[in-house]
mmCIF file of C-alpha atoms and ligand atoms in Angstrom:
data_model
loop_
_atom_site.group_PDB
_atom_site.id
_atom_site.type_symbol
_atom_site.label_atom_id
_atom_site.label_comp_id
_atom_site.label_asym_id
_atom_site.label_seq_id
_atom_site.Cartn_x
_atom_site.Cartn_y
_atom_site.Cartn_z
ATOM 1 C CA ARG A 1 30.630 -15.506 -19.150
ATOM 2 C CA VAL A 2 29.745 -17.913 -16.312
ATOM 3 C CA LYS A 3 32.542 -20.092 -14.959
ATOM 4 C CA GLU A 4 32.023 -23.858 -15.256
ATOM 5 C CA LYS A 5 32.050 -24.575 -11.514
ATOM 6 C CA TRP A 6 29.361 -21.942 -10.915
ATOM 7 C CA ALA A 7 27.298 -22.965 -13.909
ATOM 8 C CA ALA A 8 26.697 -26.372 -12.289
ATOM 9 C CA THR A 9 25.121 -24.858 -9.163
ATOM 10 C CA ARG A 10 23.305 -21.930 -10.795
ATOM 11 C CA VAL A 11 19.521 -22.119 -10.416
ATOM 12 C CA LYS A 12 18.043 -23.151 -13.757
ATOM 13 C CA HIS A 13 14.873 -21.156 -13.343
ATOM 14 C CA PRO A 14 15.512 -18.232 -11.021
ATOM 15 C CA PRO A 15 12.320 -17.070 -9.269
ATOM 16 C CA THR A 16 12.585 -13.637 -10.894
ATOM 17 C CA ARG A 17 12.395 -15.284 -14.329
ATOM 18 C CA LEU A 18 9.463 -17.482 -13.252
ATOM 19 C CA ALA A 19 7.706 -14.354 -11.976
ATOM 20 C CA LEU A 20 8.176 -12.585 -15.310
ATOM 21 C CA GLN A 21 6.838 -15.606 -17.219
ATOM 22 C CA HIS A 22 3.831 -15.748 -14.923
ATOM 23 C CA PHE A 23 3.148 -12.012 -15.256
ATOM 24 C CA ASP A 24 3.514 -12.111 -19.054
ATOM 25 C CA ALA A 25 0.914 -14.868 -19.193
ATOM 26 C CA THR A 26 -1.589 -13.283 -16.785
ATOM 27 C CA TYR A 27 -1.101 -9.525 -17.001
ATOM 28 C CA GLY A 28 -0.694 -9.624 -20.774
ATOM 29 C CA THR A 29 -4.324 -10.740 -20.940
ATOM 30 C CA GLN A 30 -5.531 -8.669 -18.003
ATOM 31 C CA LEU A 31 -3.960 -5.328 -18.975
ATOM 32 C CA GLY A 32 -3.890 -5.772 -22.769
ATOM 33 C CA ASP A 33 -2.167 -2.872 -24.555
ATOM 34 C CA LEU A 34 -1.092 -1.407 -21.221
ATOM 35 C CA TRP A 35 1.070 -4.398 -20.238
ATOM 36 C CA PRO A 36 4.223 -3.680 -22.355
ATOM 37 C CA SER A 37 4.709 -0.235 -20.799
ATOM 38 C CA VAL A 38 3.826 -1.425 -17.285
ATOM 39 C CA ARG A 39 6.261 -4.326 -17.764
ATOM 40 C CA VAL A 40 9.129 -1.984 -18.693
ATOM 41 C CA ALA A 41 8.388 0.203 -15.671
ATOM 42 C CA LEU A 42 8.224 -2.806 -13.325
ATOM 43 C CA LEU A 43 11.664 -3.894 -14.526
ATOM 44 C CA THR A 44 13.105 -0.428 -13.932
ATOM 45 C CA GLU A 45 14.175 1.204 -10.662
ATOM 46 C CA LYS A 46 11.140 2.265 -8.667
ATOM 47 C CA LYS A 47 10.492 5.762 -7.395
ATOM 48 C CA TYR A 48 10.121 6.587 -3.727
ATOM 49 C CA GLY A 49 8.187 9.176 -1.826
ATOM 50 C CA ALA A 50 9.372 10.759 1.428
ATOM 51 C CA LEU A 51 6.617 10.531 4.051
ATOM 52 C CA LEU A 52 7.291 13.579 6.202
ATOM 53 C CA ASN A 53 7.629 12.912 9.918
ATOM 54 C CA ASN A 54 5.639 15.659 11.649
ATOM 55 C CA PHE A 55 6.951 14.375 14.979
ATOM 56 C CA SER A 56 10.515 15.378 14.041
ATOM 57 C CA PHE A 57 11.747 18.487 15.861
ATOM 58 C CA ASP A 58 13.421 19.572 12.608
ATOM 59 C CA VAL A 59 10.292 19.225 10.463
ATOM 60 C CA ASP A 60 10.512 22.767 9.025
ATOM 61 C CA VAL A 61 14.166 22.317 8.120
ATOM 62 C CA GLY A 62 13.212 19.028 6.486
ATOM 63 C CA ILE A 63 10.485 20.668 4.375
ATOM 64 C CA THR A 64 12.818 23.472 3.254
ATOM 65 C CA ASP A 65 15.456 20.919 2.350
ATOM 66 C CA LEU A 66 13.050 18.800 0.286
ATOM 67 C CA GLN A 67 11.596 21.836 -1.472
ATOM 68 C CA ALA A 68 15.110 23.057 -2.306
ATOM 69 C CA GLN A 69 15.571 19.766 -4.183
ATOM 70 C CA ARG A 70 12.405 20.571 -6.224
ATOM 71 C CA CYS A 71 10.319 17.960 -4.395
ATOM 72 C CA ARG A 72 6.609 18.626 -3.848
ATOM 73 C CA ASP A 73 4.115 17.271 -1.346
ATOM 74 C CA PHE A 74 1.787 15.508 -3.786
ATOM 75 C CA ILE A 75 -1.076 15.562 -1.249
ATOM 76 C CA SER A 76 -1.362 19.305 -0.598
ATOM 77 C CA ASP A 77 -0.067 20.359 -4.019
ATOM 78 C CA ILE A 78 -2.902 18.630 -5.836
ATOM 79 C CA HIS A 79 -2.575 20.252 -9.217
ATOM 80 C CA GLY A 80 1.075 21.222 -9.054
ATOM 81 C CA GLY A 81 2.348 18.235 -10.981
ATOM 82 C CA ALA A 82 1.433 17.966 -14.605
ATOM 83 C CA GLU A 83 -1.518 17.118 -16.810
ATOM 84 C CA PRO A 84 -3.451 13.957 -15.848
ATOM 85 C CA TRP A 85 -2.216 10.851 -17.624
ATOM 86 C CA GLU A 86 -3.918 9.579 -20.696
ATOM 87 C CA ILE A 87 -3.596 5.838 -21.027
ATOM 88 C CA GLY A 88 -5.314 3.530 -23.415
ATOM 89 C CA GLY A 89 -6.585 6.687 -25.141
ATOM 90 C CA LYS A 90 -8.702 7.545 -22.098
ATOM 91 C CA ASN A 91 -8.346 10.366 -19.661
ATOM 92 C CA GLN A 92 -8.165 8.724 -16.240
ATOM 93 C CA THR A 93 -10.366 11.301 -14.598
ATOM 94 C CA SER A 94 -13.333 9.810 -16.416
ATOM 95 C CA GLY A 95 -15.605 7.293 -14.743
ATOM 96 C CA ALA A 96 -15.563 3.600 -15.502
ATOM 97 C CA ASP A 97 -18.197 4.061 -18.181
ATOM 98 C CA GLY A 98 -16.256 6.933 -19.733
ATOM 99 C CA ASN A 99 -18.549 9.601 -18.233
ATOM 100 C CA ASP A 100 -17.288 12.046 -15.659
ATOM 101 C CA GLN A 101 -18.748 11.167 -12.309
ATOM 102 C CA GLN A 102 -20.176 14.016 -10.304
ATOM 103 C CA LEU A 103 -18.434 13.121 -7.078
ATOM 104 C CA SER A 104 -17.517 15.782 -4.556
ATOM 105 C CA PRO A 105 -13.821 15.872 -3.550
ATOM 106 C CA PRO A 106 -13.179 13.605 -0.566
ATOM 107 C CA THR A 107 -12.107 14.994 2.767
ATOM 108 C CA LEU A 108 -8.593 13.838 3.500
ATOM 109 C CA SER A 109 -6.972 13.162 6.831
ATOM 110 C CA PRO A 110 -4.788 16.235 7.373
ATOM 111 C CA ASN A 111 -1.099 16.216 8.240
ATOM 112 C CA ILE A 112 -0.092 13.376 5.933
ATOM 113 C CA LYS A 113 2.593 14.862 3.702
ATOM 114 C CA CYS A 114 4.529 12.909 1.133
ATOM 115 C CA TYR A 115 7.205 14.518 -1.025
ATOM 116 C CA VAL A 116 8.043 13.272 -4.510
ATOM 117 C CA PHE A 117 10.438 14.360 -7.227
ATOM 118 C CA PRO A 118 8.711 15.718 -10.341
ATOM 119 C CA ARG A 119 7.410 13.417 -13.054
ATOM 120 C CA GLY A 120 10.303 12.005 -15.066
ATOM 121 C CA ASP A 121 12.880 12.998 -12.416
ATOM 122 C CA VAL A 122 14.528 9.831 -11.102
ATOM 123 C CA THR A 123 16.723 11.455 -8.439
ATOM 124 C CA ARG A 124 17.050 9.337 -5.307
ATOM 125 C CA PHE A 125 16.293 10.703 -1.851
ATOM 126 C CA LYS A 126 19.152 11.007 0.601
ATOM 127 C CA PRO A 127 18.802 8.854 3.730
ATOM 128 C CA ALA A 128 16.718 10.629 6.393
ATOM 129 C CA ARG A 129 18.642 12.411 9.138
ATOM 130 C CA PRO A 130 17.891 12.164 12.875
ATOM 131 C CA ASP A 131 16.987 15.299 14.835
ATOM 132 C CA SER A 132 18.448 16.163 18.254
ATOM 133 C CA HIS A 133 16.044 13.600 19.845
ATOM 134 C CA GLY A 134 17.042 10.873 17.408
ATOM 135 C CA LEU A 135 13.764 11.007 15.418
ATOM 136 C CA LEU A 136 14.156 10.657 11.651
ATOM 137 C CA GLY A 137 12.834 13.368 9.334
ATOM 138 C CA TYR A 138 11.119 11.196 6.745
ATOM 139 C CA TYR A 139 10.301 7.595 5.862
ATOM 140 C CA LEU A 140 11.011 6.419 2.326
ATOM 141 C CA MET A 141 8.236 4.350 0.792
ATOM 142 C CA ASP A 142 6.369 3.900 -2.456
ATOM 143 C CA ALA A 143 4.395 7.152 -2.605
ATOM 144 C CA ALA A 144 1.392 5.202 -3.932
ATOM 145 C CA SER A 145 1.330 3.263 -0.625
ATOM 146 C CA VAL A 146 0.077 6.437 1.036
ATOM 147 C CA LEU A 147 -3.141 6.285 -1.019
ATOM 148 C CA PRO A 148 -4.784 3.438 0.964
ATOM 149 C CA CYS A 149 -4.119 5.484 4.147
ATOM 150 C CA LEU A 150 -5.694 8.576 2.591
ATOM 151 C CA ALA A 151 -8.639 6.477 1.407
ATOM 152 C CA LEU A 152 -9.134 5.252 4.980
ATOM 153 C CA ASN A 153 -9.837 8.888 5.904
ATOM 154 C CA VAL A 154 -9.222 8.724 9.649
ATOM 155 C CA GLN A 155 -11.175 11.260 11.707
ATOM 156 C CA GLU A 156 -10.617 12.780 15.162
ATOM 157 C CA GLY A 157 -11.022 10.222 17.961
ATOM 158 C CA HIS A 158 -11.125 7.149 15.755
ATOM 159 C CA THR A 159 -9.999 3.700 16.798
ATOM 160 C CA VAL A 160 -7.986 2.063 14.035
ATOM 161 C CA LEU A 161 -6.768 -1.473 13.360
ATOM 162 C CA ASP A 162 -3.798 -2.034 11.051
ATOM 163 C CA LEU A 163 -4.104 -5.795 10.579
ATOM 164 C CA CYS A 164 -0.915 -6.568 8.587
ATOM 165 C CA ALA A 165 1.269 -3.682 9.589
ATOM 166 C CA ALA A 166 4.973 -4.530 9.306
ATOM 167 C CA PRO A 167 7.361 -2.934 8.472
ATOM 168 C CA GLY A 168 5.120 0.014 9.287
ATOM 169 C CA GLY A 169 5.062 2.559 6.457
ATOM 170 C CA LYS A 170 1.279 2.829 6.441
ATOM 171 C CA THR A 171 1.137 2.770 10.258
ATOM 172 C CA LEU A 172 3.435 5.785 10.261
ATOM 173 C CA ALA A 173 1.221 7.567 7.731
ATOM 174 C CA LEU A 174 -1.844 6.924 9.928
ATOM 175 C CA LEU A 175 -0.016 8.231 12.999
ATOM 176 C CA GLN A 176 0.967 11.415 11.147
ATOM 177 C CA THR A 177 -2.695 12.463 11.198
ATOM 178 C CA GLN A 178 -2.531 12.721 15.018
ATOM 179 C CA LEU A 179 -6.275 12.022 15.003
ATOM 180 C CA VAL A 180 -6.230 8.388 16.071
ATOM 181 C CA ARG A 181 -7.424 7.829 19.655
ATOM 182 C CA PHE A 182 -6.304 4.203 19.716
ATOM 183 C CA LEU A 183 -4.252 2.347 17.135
ATOM 184 C CA CYS A 184 -3.918 -1.412 17.114
ATOM 185 C CA VAL A 185 -0.941 -2.522 15.055
ATOM 186 C CA ASN A 186 -0.653 -6.210 14.210
ATOM 187 C CA ASP A 187 1.534 -8.484 12.123
ATOM 188 C CA ALA A 188 1.671 -12.276 12.264
ATOM 189 C CA SER A 189 5.445 -12.365 11.843
ATOM 190 C CA ILE A 190 7.325 -11.884 15.108
ATOM 191 C CA SER A 191 10.538 -10.787 13.404
ATOM 192 C CA ARG A 192 8.681 -8.282 11.230
ATOM 193 C CA THR A 193 6.766 -7.020 14.260
ATOM 194 C CA SER A 194 10.033 -6.284 16.024
ATOM 195 C CA ARG A 195 11.205 -4.391 12.928
ATOM 196 C CA LEU A 196 7.935 -2.445 13.027
ATOM 197 C CA ARG A 197 8.526 -1.622 16.693
ATOM 198 C CA LYS A 198 11.977 -0.254 15.824
ATOM 199 C CA VAL A 199 10.515 1.836 12.990
ATOM 200 C CA LEU A 200 7.905 3.341 15.312
ATOM 201 C CA HIS A 201 10.559 4.227 17.901
ATOM 202 C CA SER A 202 12.701 5.878 15.215
ATOM 203 C CA TYR A 203 9.861 8.182 14.149
ATOM 204 C CA VAL A 204 7.375 8.671 16.977
ATOM 205 C CA PRO A 205 8.069 10.171 20.438
ATOM 206 C CA LYS A 206 7.512 7.810 23.376
ATOM 207 C CA GLN A 207 4.518 9.768 24.723
ATOM 208 C CA PHE A 208 2.570 8.892 21.537
ATOM 209 C CA LEU A 209 3.348 5.194 21.872
ATOM 210 C CA THR A 210 1.869 4.497 25.302
ATOM 211 C CA ASP A 211 -0.300 1.391 25.856
ATOM 212 C CA GLU A 212 -3.399 3.612 25.952
ATOM 213 C CA ARG A 213 -2.655 4.903 22.444
ATOM 214 C CA VAL A 214 -0.890 2.115 20.574
ATOM 215 C CA ARG A 215 -1.067 -1.660 20.976
ATOM 216 C CA ILE A 216 1.389 -3.817 19.042
ATOM 217 C CA THR A 217 0.485 -7.492 18.591
ATOM 218 C CA SER A 218 1.624 -10.531 16.615
ATOM 219 C CA PHE A 219 -1.546 -12.520 16.021
ATOM 220 C CA ASP A 220 -2.652 -14.412 12.965
ATOM 221 C CA GLY A 221 -4.925 -11.735 11.510
ATOM 222 C CA THR A 222 -7.361 -14.286 10.080
ATOM 223 C CA THR A 223 -8.566 -14.982 13.633
ATOM 224 C CA TRP A 224 -9.302 -11.344 14.440
ATOM 225 C CA GLY A 225 -13.026 -11.737 13.931
ATOM 226 C CA GLU A 226 -13.021 -14.118 16.898
ATOM 227 C CA ILE A 227 -10.840 -11.818 19.029
ATOM 228 C CA GLU A 228 -12.431 -8.418 18.615
ATOM 229 C CA LYS A 229 -15.682 -8.048 16.646
ATOM 230 C CA ASN A 230 -17.590 -4.862 15.776
ATOM 231 C CA THR A 231 -14.940 -2.626 17.339
ATOM 232 C CA PHE A 232 -12.875 -0.357 15.109
ATOM 233 C CA ASP A 233 -13.915 2.805 13.237
ATOM 234 C CA ARG A 234 -11.303 2.128 10.590
ATOM 235 C CA VAL A 235 -9.496 -1.051 9.519
ATOM 236 C CA LEU A 236 -6.579 -1.292 7.128
ATOM 237 C CA VAL A 237 -6.048 -4.734 5.581
ATOM 238 C CA ASP A 238 -2.762 -4.465 3.670
ATOM 239 C CA VAL A 239 -2.321 -8.125 2.874
ATOM 240 C CA PRO A 240 0.683 -10.283 1.950
ATOM 241 C CA CYS A 241 0.698 -10.659 -1.838
ATOM 242 C CA THR A 242 2.997 -11.528 -4.736
ATOM 243 C CA THR A 243 4.728 -8.122 -4.265
ATOM 244 C CA ASP A 244 5.101 -7.928 -8.042
ATOM 245 C CA ARG A 245 8.037 -5.541 -8.151
ATOM 246 C CA HIS A 246 10.077 -7.426 -5.567
ATOM 247 C CA SER A 247 9.303 -10.720 -7.307
ATOM 248 C CA LEU A 248 10.795 -9.407 -10.565
ATOM 249 C CA MET A 249 13.895 -7.895 -8.971
ATOM 250 C CA GLU A 250 15.088 -10.101 -6.084
ATOM 251 C CA ASP A 251 15.675 -13.839 -6.085
ATOM 252 C CA ASP A 252 16.032 -13.884 -2.311
ATOM 253 C CA ASN A 253 12.836 -14.454 -0.364
ATOM 254 C CA ASN A 254 10.913 -14.620 -3.649
ATOM 255 C CA ILE A 255 7.379 -16.035 -3.575
ATOM 256 C CA PHE A 256 7.890 -17.447 -7.086
ATOM 257 C CA SER A 257 10.664 -19.782 -5.888
ATOM 258 C CA LYS A 258 9.647 -23.421 -6.423
ATOM 259 C CA SER A 259 9.667 -24.101 -2.671
ATOM 260 C CA ARG A 260 6.971 -21.443 -2.144
ATOM 261 C CA THR A 261 4.564 -22.503 -4.909
ATOM 262 C CA GLY A 262 1.962 -23.786 -2.435
ATOM 263 C CA GLU A 263 2.161 -20.598 -0.369
ATOM 264 C CA ARG A 264 1.736 -18.482 -3.510
ATOM 265 C CA ARG A 265 -1.277 -20.459 -4.703
ATOM 266 C CA ARG A 266 -2.911 -20.127 -1.284
ATOM 267 C CA LEU A 267 -2.493 -16.315 -1.233
ATOM 268 C CA PRO A 268 -5.981 -15.378 -2.513
ATOM 269 C CA GLN A 269 -7.565 -17.610 0.132
ATOM 270 C CA LEU A 270 -5.421 -16.058 2.910
ATOM 271 C CA GLN A 271 -6.145 -12.567 1.600
ATOM 272 C CA ALA A 272 -9.908 -13.194 1.604
ATOM 273 C CA GLU A 273 -9.734 -14.579 5.154
ATOM 274 C CA LEU A 274 -7.778 -11.522 6.311
ATOM 275 C CA LEU A 275 -10.224 -9.135 4.662
ATOM 276 C CA LEU A 276 -13.170 -11.009 6.147
ATOM 277 C CA ALA A 277 -11.563 -10.762 9.606
ATOM 278 C CA GLY A 278 -10.974 -7.029 9.053
ATOM 279 C CA ILE A 279 -14.627 -6.589 8.062
ATOM 280 C CA GLN A 280 -15.752 -8.339 11.247
ATOM 281 C CA ALA A 281 -13.383 -6.191 13.331
ATOM 282 C CA ALA A 282 -14.919 -2.961 12.003
ATOM 283 C CA CYS A 283 -17.890 -1.474 13.835
ATOM 284 C CA PRO A 284 -21.208 -0.997 12.003
ATOM 285 C CA GLY A 285 -20.729 2.189 9.984
ATOM 286 C CA GLY A 286 -16.979 1.592 10.104
ATOM 287 C CA GLU A 287 -14.786 1.607 7.006
ATOM 288 C CA ILE A 288 -12.275 -0.914 5.745
ATOM 289 C CA VAL A 289 -9.560 -0.449 3.137
ATOM 290 C CA TYR A 290 -8.121 -3.521 1.434
ATOM 291 C CA SER A 291 -4.792 -3.120 -0.354
ATOM 292 C CA THR A 292 -2.063 -5.077 -2.151
ATOM 293 C CA CYS A 293 1.052 -4.248 -4.130
ATOM 294 C CA SER A 294 0.110 -6.585 -6.942
ATOM 295 C CA LEU A 295 -1.634 -6.134 -10.292
ATOM 296 C CA SER A 296 -3.299 -9.539 -10.004
ATOM 297 C CA LEU A 297 -7.044 -9.661 -10.517
ATOM 298 C CA ASN A 298 -7.158 -12.832 -8.412
ATOM 299 C CA GLN A 299 -5.552 -11.057 -5.466
ATOM 300 C CA ASN A 300 -7.492 -7.829 -5.885
ATOM 301 C CA LEU A 301 -11.043 -7.642 -7.231
ATOM 302 C CA SER A 302 -11.763 -11.363 -6.816
ATOM 303 C CA VAL A 303 -10.689 -11.300 -3.166
ATOM 304 C CA VAL A 304 -12.908 -8.285 -2.425
ATOM 305 C CA GLU A 305 -15.859 -9.935 -4.187
ATOM 306 C CA GLN A 306 -15.369 -13.155 -2.254
ATOM 307 C CA ALA A 307 -15.001 -11.434 1.141
ATOM 308 C CA VAL A 308 -18.090 -9.247 0.548
ATOM 309 C CA TYR A 309 -20.081 -12.366 -0.376
ATOM 310 C CA LEU A 310 -18.855 -14.364 2.651
ATOM 311 C CA ALA A 311 -19.460 -11.457 5.059
ATOM 312 C CA GLN A 312 -23.114 -11.414 3.982
ATOM 313 C CA GLU A 313 -23.566 -15.185 3.782
ATOM 314 C CA ASN A 314 -21.737 -16.227 6.954
ATOM 315 C CA PHE A 315 -22.192 -13.237 9.254
ATOM 316 C CA GLY A 316 -25.077 -11.207 7.821
ATOM 317 C CA ILE A 317 -22.740 -8.220 7.393
ATOM 318 C CA GLN A 318 -23.804 -5.901 4.584
ATOM 319 C CA LEU A 319 -21.180 -3.797 2.899
ATOM 320 C CA GLN A 320 -21.166 -0.893 0.510
ATOM 321 C CA VAL A 321 -18.275 -0.332 -1.877
ATOM 322 C CA VAL A 322 -17.105 3.269 -1.534
ATOM 323 C CA ASN A 323 -16.354 4.979 -4.846
ATOM 324 C CA LEU A 324 -12.805 6.356 -4.746
ATOM 325 C CA ARG A 325 -12.849 7.994 -8.169
ATOM 326 C CA ALA A 326 -12.834 11.494 -6.629
ATOM 327 C CA LEU A 327 -9.677 10.611 -4.713
ATOM 328 C CA THR A 328 -7.879 9.240 -7.739
ATOM 329 C CA LYS A 329 -8.961 12.282 -9.729
ATOM 330 C CA MET A 330 -7.197 14.490 -7.181
ATOM 331 C CA PHE A 331 -3.933 12.619 -7.644
ATOM 332 C CA SER A 332 -4.110 11.763 -11.317
ATOM 333 C CA ASP A 333 -1.267 14.144 -12.109
ATOM 334 C CA THR A 334 1.082 12.226 -9.804
ATOM 335 C CA PHE A 335 0.079 8.599 -10.392
ATOM 336 C CA CYS A 336 -0.960 6.578 -13.361
ATOM 337 C CA PHE A 337 -4.239 4.821 -12.467
ATOM 338 C CA ALA A 338 -5.596 1.792 -14.292
ATOM 339 C CA PRO A 339 -8.662 2.751 -16.285
ATOM 340 C CA ASP A 340 -12.015 1.029 -15.976
ATOM 341 C CA LEU A 341 -11.686 -1.080 -12.840
ATOM 342 C CA HIS A 342 -15.184 -1.901 -11.689
ATOM 343 C CA LEU A 343 -14.105 -2.415 -8.083
ATOM 344 C CA GLY A 344 -11.390 -0.399 -6.346
ATOM 345 C CA GLU A 345 -8.524 1.606 -7.833
ATOM 346 C CA MET A 346 -5.030 0.666 -8.944
ATOM 347 C CA VAL A 347 -1.826 2.615 -9.492
ATOM 348 C CA VAL A 348 0.060 1.092 -12.402
ATOM 349 C CA PRO A 349 3.803 1.660 -12.811
ATOM 350 C CA HIS A 350 4.837 4.062 -15.560
ATOM 351 C CA LEU A 351 8.414 4.937 -16.555
ATOM 352 C CA ALA A 352 7.867 8.633 -15.864
ATOM 353 C CA ALA A 353 6.064 8.009 -12.551
ATOM 354 C CA ASN A 354 7.391 4.686 -11.448
ATOM 355 C CA PHE A 355 5.174 4.134 -8.401
ATOM 356 C CA GLY A 356 3.057 1.125 -7.585
ATOM 357 C CA PRO A 357 1.600 -1.290 -8.314
ATOM 358 C CA ILE A 358 -0.871 -0.557 -5.537
ATOM 359 C CA TYR A 359 -4.451 -1.787 -5.549
ATOM 360 C CA PHE A 360 -6.914 -0.441 -2.968
ATOM 361 C CA CYS A 361 -10.609 -0.816 -2.398
ATOM 362 C CA LYS A 362 -12.754 0.756 0.319
ATOM 363 C CA LEU A 363 -15.786 -0.871 1.959
ATOM 364 C CA ARG A 364 -18.283 0.574 4.424
ATOM 365 C CA ARG A 365 -20.125 -1.649 6.888
ATOM 366 C CA LEU A 366 -23.819 -0.958 6.777
ATOM 367 C CA ALA A 367 -24.727 -3.354 9.560
HETATM 368 N N1 SAM B 1 1.334 -2.518 5.847
HETATM 369 C C1 SAM B 1 2.757 -2.763 5.777
HETATM 370 C C2 SAM B 1 3.450 -1.459 5.505
HETATM 371 O O1 SAM B 1 2.839 -0.524 4.972
HETATM 372 O O2 SAM B 1 4.636 -1.352 5.833
HETATM 373 C C3 SAM B 1 3.107 -3.811 4.758
HETATM 374 C C4 SAM B 1 2.403 -5.126 5.009
HETATM 375 S S1 SAM B 1 3.000 -6.450 4.008
HETATM 376 C C5 SAM B 1 2.317 -6.059 2.480
HETATM 377 C C6 SAM B 1 2.030 -7.779 4.555
HETATM 378 C C7 SAM B 1 2.320 -8.228 5.961
HETATM 379 O O3 SAM B 1 1.355 -9.217 6.317
HETATM 380 C C8 SAM B 1 3.675 -8.881 6.189
HETATM 381 O O4 SAM B 1 4.421 -8.110 7.091
HETATM 382 C C9 SAM B 1 3.346 -10.247 6.780
HETATM 383 O O5 SAM B 1 4.212 -10.618 7.840
HETATM 384 C C10 SAM B 1 1.948 -10.035 7.289
HETATM 385 N N2 SAM B 1 1.115 -11.248 7.384
HETATM 386 C C11 SAM B 1 1.166 -12.371 6.658
HETATM 387 N N3 SAM B 1 0.219 -13.240 7.050
HETATM 388 C C12 SAM B 1 -0.449 -12.648 8.055
HETATM 389 C C13 SAM B 1 -1.534 -13.028 8.883
HETATM 390 N N4 SAM B 1 -2.125 -14.230 8.754
HETATM 391 N N5 SAM B 1 -1.950 -12.174 9.835
HETATM 392 C C14 SAM B 1 -1.364 -10.961 9.970
HETATM 393 N N6 SAM B 1 -0.319 -10.549 9.231
HETATM 394 C C15 SAM B 1 0.120 -11.374 8.276
#
């Protein structure tokens, strides 16, 4: 029971409730029969993955410890999980048209390892411990957030731009590959950039963070096309979005609060501008991965379609959409992927594998 004096000041429509109403209206239509189960999962505690820190001096001890808890590295242990999910009566390893696509398995950047508890096991990870040099053994993040980094497929000697990088989970995953020659890490928010800096120093030895190897900036990413065109082999554009899970769980800093309505409505426009800037920053032949942690069609497929159109119209940049079905097939025993997306891939939350939502789409610059 709420006391009178509090009842007077209590917010009538808490942002979390507004978010749920909005999602019921939009995702109910978008996801159809899938929405009730995704909704339950979104309202339930999420599952983490432990991104292993290869830079830790205790990395072997860390692996033994995680394995002793029955965790598995979902990336190397491709078929060690369980049977692929069947949702909506369809096996997710089938192509969008229901036919199996004859795609060869993708090459994956080595050294990215992410440990997860088995399907249905909701044990929480213990906080990571520092080694004798103060470096932490693992970084806890949504395991599905590693997929955009794997899709980026960084190769030896690449230059990489991480356009919206804070707090730095995906940056850390990219650094784990130890293949990047030069990494440019950017985030428009100064406070979040300083958090990102702290994260990097807690996981990566100083000699890997020199100015020649890593540059940390705080620019508005939408202007990147004017700053540095045709430069990077790989660009990650992990945009601000409605962060669906956070919006349902936390009233603080919630994008569905009335005061942030304008900001929320402008998100697709900002996202398209960021992706367009990322496309311009990539070199011809370079690859770009766009990602969000939202289920919204307007923030996912529509943004990619708009940016691809504008890149061609405004800058004469031609792009090819890279089919990621082989990648999702590899991990379909760990994650529940949305069936039948015609552009990009999406991990949808499921009670037994409560990761995501994560949407990701890969583009290749042809010219
Ligand atoms: N990639 C990060 C990670 O894996 O930890 C998460 C990025 S978060 C989804 C989106 C980020 O975009 C926020 O940190 C936000 O500060 C940043 N951002 C918002 N507007 C931006 C802009 N115009 N340019 C660059 N970054 C921006």
